[in-house]
Short mmCIF file of C-alpha atoms in Angstrom, two decimals:
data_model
loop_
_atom_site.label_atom_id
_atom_site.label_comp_id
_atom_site.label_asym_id
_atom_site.label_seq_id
_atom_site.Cartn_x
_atom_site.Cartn_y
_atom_site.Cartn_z
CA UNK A 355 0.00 0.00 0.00
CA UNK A 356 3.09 2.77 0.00
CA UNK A 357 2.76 3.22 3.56
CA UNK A 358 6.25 2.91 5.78
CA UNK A 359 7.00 2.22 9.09
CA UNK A 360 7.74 5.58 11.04
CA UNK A 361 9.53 4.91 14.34
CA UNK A 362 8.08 7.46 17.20
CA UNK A 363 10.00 7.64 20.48
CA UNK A 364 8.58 9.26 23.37
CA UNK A 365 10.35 9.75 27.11
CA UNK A 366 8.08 8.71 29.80
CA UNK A 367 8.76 11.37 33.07
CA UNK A 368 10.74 8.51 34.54
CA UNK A 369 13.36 9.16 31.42
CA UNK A 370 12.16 5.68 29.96
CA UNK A 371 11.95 5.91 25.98
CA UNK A 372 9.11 4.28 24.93
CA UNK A 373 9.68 3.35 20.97
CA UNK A 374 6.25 2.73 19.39
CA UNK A 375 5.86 1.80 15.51
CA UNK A 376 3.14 3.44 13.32
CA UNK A 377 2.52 4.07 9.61
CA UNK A 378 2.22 7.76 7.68
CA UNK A 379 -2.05 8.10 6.91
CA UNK A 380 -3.14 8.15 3.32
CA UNK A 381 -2.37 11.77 3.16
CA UNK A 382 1.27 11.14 4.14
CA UNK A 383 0.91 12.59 7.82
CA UNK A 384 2.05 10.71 11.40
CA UNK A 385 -1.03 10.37 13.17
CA UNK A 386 -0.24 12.47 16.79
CA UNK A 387 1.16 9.83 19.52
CA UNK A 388 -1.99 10.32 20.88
CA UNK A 389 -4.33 9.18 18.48
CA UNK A 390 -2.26 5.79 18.67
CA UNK A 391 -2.86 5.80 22.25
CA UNK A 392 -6.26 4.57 24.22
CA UNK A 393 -9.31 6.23 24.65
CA UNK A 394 -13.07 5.95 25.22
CA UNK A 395 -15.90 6.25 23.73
CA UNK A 396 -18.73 8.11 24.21
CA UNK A 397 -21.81 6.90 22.14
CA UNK A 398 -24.85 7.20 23.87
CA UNK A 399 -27.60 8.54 22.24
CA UNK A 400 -28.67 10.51 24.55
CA UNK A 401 -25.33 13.31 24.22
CA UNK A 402 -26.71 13.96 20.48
CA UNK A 403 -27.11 17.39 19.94
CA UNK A 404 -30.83 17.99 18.70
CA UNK A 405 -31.86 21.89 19.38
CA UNK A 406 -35.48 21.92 19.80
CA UNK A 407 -35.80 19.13 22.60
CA UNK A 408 -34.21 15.75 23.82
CA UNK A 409 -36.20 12.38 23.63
CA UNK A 410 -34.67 12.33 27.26
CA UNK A 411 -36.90 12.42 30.57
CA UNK A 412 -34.49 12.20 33.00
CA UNK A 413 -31.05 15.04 33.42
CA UNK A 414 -27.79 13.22 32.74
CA UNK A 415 -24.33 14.05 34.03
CA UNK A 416 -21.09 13.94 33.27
CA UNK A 417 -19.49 14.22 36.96
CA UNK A 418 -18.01 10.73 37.70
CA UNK A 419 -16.65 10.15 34.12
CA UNK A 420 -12.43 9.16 34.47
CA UNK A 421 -10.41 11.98 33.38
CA UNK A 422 -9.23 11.08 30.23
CA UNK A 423 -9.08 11.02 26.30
CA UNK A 424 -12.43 10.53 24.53
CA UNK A 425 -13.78 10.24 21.40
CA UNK A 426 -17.61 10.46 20.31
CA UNK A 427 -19.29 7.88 18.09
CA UNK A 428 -22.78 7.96 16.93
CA UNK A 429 -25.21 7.31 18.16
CA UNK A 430 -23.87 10.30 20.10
CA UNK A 431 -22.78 12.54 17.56
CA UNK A 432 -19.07 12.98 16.46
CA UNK A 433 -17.74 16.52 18.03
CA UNK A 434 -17.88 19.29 20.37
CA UNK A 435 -19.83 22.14 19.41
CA UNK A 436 -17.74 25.35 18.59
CA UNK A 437 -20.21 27.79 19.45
CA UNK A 438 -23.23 27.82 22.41
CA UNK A 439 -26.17 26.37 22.35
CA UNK A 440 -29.47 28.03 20.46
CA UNK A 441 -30.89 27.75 23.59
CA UNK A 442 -29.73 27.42 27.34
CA UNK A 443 -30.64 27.25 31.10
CA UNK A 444 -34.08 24.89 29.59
CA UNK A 445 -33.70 21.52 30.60
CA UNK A 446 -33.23 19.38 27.72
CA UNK A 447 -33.64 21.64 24.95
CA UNK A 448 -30.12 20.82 23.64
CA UNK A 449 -29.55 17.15 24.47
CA UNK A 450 -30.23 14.64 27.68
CA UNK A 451 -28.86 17.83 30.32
CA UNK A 452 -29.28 21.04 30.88
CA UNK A 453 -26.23 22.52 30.67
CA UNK A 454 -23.93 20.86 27.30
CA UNK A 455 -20.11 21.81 27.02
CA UNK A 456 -18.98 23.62 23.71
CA UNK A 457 -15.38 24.50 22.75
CA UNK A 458 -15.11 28.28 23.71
CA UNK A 459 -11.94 29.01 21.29
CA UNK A 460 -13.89 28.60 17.82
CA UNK A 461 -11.68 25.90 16.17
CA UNK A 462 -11.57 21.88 15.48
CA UNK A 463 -8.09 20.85 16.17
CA UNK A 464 -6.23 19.94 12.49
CA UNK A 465 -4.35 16.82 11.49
CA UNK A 466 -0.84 16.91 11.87
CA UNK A 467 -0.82 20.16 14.37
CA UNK A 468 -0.72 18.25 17.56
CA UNK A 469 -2.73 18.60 20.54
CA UNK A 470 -4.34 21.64 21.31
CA UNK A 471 -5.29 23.25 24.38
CA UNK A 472 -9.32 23.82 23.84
CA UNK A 473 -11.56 25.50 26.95
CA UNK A 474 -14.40 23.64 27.50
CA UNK A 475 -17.36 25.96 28.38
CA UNK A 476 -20.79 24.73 29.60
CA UNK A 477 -23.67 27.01 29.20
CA UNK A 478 -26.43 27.51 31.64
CA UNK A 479 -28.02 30.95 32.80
CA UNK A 480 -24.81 32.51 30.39
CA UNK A 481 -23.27 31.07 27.91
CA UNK A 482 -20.10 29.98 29.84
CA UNK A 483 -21.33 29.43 33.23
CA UNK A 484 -18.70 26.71 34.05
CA UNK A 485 -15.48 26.27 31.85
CA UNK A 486 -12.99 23.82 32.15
CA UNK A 487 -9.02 23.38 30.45
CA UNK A 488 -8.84 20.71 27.96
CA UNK A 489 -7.23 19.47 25.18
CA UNK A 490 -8.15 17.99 21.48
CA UNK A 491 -6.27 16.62 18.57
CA UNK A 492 -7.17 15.29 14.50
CA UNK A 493 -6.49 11.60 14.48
CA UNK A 494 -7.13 9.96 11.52
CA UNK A 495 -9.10 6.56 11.01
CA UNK A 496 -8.43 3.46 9.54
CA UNK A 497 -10.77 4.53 6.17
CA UNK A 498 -9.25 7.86 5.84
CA UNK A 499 -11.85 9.92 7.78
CA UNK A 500 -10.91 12.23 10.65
CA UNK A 501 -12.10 12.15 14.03
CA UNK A 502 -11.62 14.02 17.69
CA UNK A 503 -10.16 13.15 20.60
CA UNK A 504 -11.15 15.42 23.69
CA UNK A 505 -9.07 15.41 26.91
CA UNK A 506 -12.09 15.53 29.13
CA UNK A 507 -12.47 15.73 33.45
CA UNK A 508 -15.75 15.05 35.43
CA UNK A 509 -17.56 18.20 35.22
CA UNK A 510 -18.09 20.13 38.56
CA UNK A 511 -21.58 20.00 38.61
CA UNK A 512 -24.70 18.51 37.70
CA UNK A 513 -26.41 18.58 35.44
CA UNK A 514 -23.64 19.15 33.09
CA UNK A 515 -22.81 17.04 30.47
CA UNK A 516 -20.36 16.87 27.09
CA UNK A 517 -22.90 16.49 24.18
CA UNK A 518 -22.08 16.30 20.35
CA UNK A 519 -22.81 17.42 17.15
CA UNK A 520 -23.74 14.48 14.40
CA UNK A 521 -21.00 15.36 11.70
CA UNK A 522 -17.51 16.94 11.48
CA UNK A 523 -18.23 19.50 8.84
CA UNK A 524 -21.13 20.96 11.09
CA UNK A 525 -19.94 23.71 13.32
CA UNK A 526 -23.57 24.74 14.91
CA UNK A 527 -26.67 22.52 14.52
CA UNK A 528 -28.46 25.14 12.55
CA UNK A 529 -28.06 25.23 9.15
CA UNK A 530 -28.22 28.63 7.02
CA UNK A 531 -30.61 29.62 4.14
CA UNK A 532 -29.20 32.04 1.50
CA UNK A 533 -31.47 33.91 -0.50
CA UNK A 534 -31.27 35.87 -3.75
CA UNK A 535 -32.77 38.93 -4.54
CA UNK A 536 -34.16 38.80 -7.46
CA UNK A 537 -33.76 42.26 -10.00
#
């Protein structure tokens, strides 16, 4: 298939060198060390973003997830939302919580840059009532296709949860209408 062996050594904060063995993706690029690393998954469909009103009856929260790297997986959607919610501070009107994070600095993380440090907001009565540090990077999959990872934490409060969007290219759940005028 064209693809080589790329040798990637990392130093663990002991001073070990850990040597791991990966290919280049399709496009040529070495995946981050992260994306060859484990994660979880979050695919339940209740963290699908769906403005208007959740199928949920019951609040769901996010505060005794592990701290660690995630990825989303539909049913659940596929990525963090880079702007707020339509609506907030309405139970369920986004997804299965009240309060769903979005990524306060605007921007998907982008194969090949690394990991990026993100901000995690979760909007309530404004739209970043809580906010917490975090991290993303691009990984790509074994088809080609891109996906997130998200350094996440356990939130510090219920009813807050980390709810997705159901494809990369969508940056809101809205869509927009363009018109012409007509002459």
């Amino acid at each position: 298939s064209g693809k080589s062996p790329v040798e990637i050594i990392t130093t663990t904060p002991s001073g070990q060198s850990l040597i791991e063995m990966t290919t280049t993706t399709p496009s040529g690029q070495i995946p981050n060390v992260q994306c060859l690393r484990s994660y979880s998954v979050m695919n339940e469909s209740w963290r699908k973003i769906m403005y208007g009103g959740s199928n949920e009856t019951t609040l769901k929260c996010d505060r005794s997830i592990p701290p660690g790297w995630y990825r989303f997986m539909e049913p659940a959607g596929v990525k963090l939302p880079l702007t707020p919610p339509e609506s907030y501070g309405w139970y369920l009107e986004t997804c299965g919580t009240a309060a769903s994070a979005w990524v306060q600095n605007g921007t998907d993380p982008v194969l090949g840059k690394g990991v990026m440090d993100i901000n995690i907001c979760f909007a309530f009565t404004s739209v970043c009532q809580w906010s917490i540090p975090s991290q993303a990077v691009a990984c790509p999959d074994s088809d080609g296709t891109l996906f997130y990872l998200y350094h996440l934490q356990p939130v510090e409060a219920c009813w807050l949860a980390y709810c997705a969007l159901e494809n990369m290219s969508s940056t809101t759940a809205t869509s927009t209408t363009t018109s012409t005028a007509s002459l």
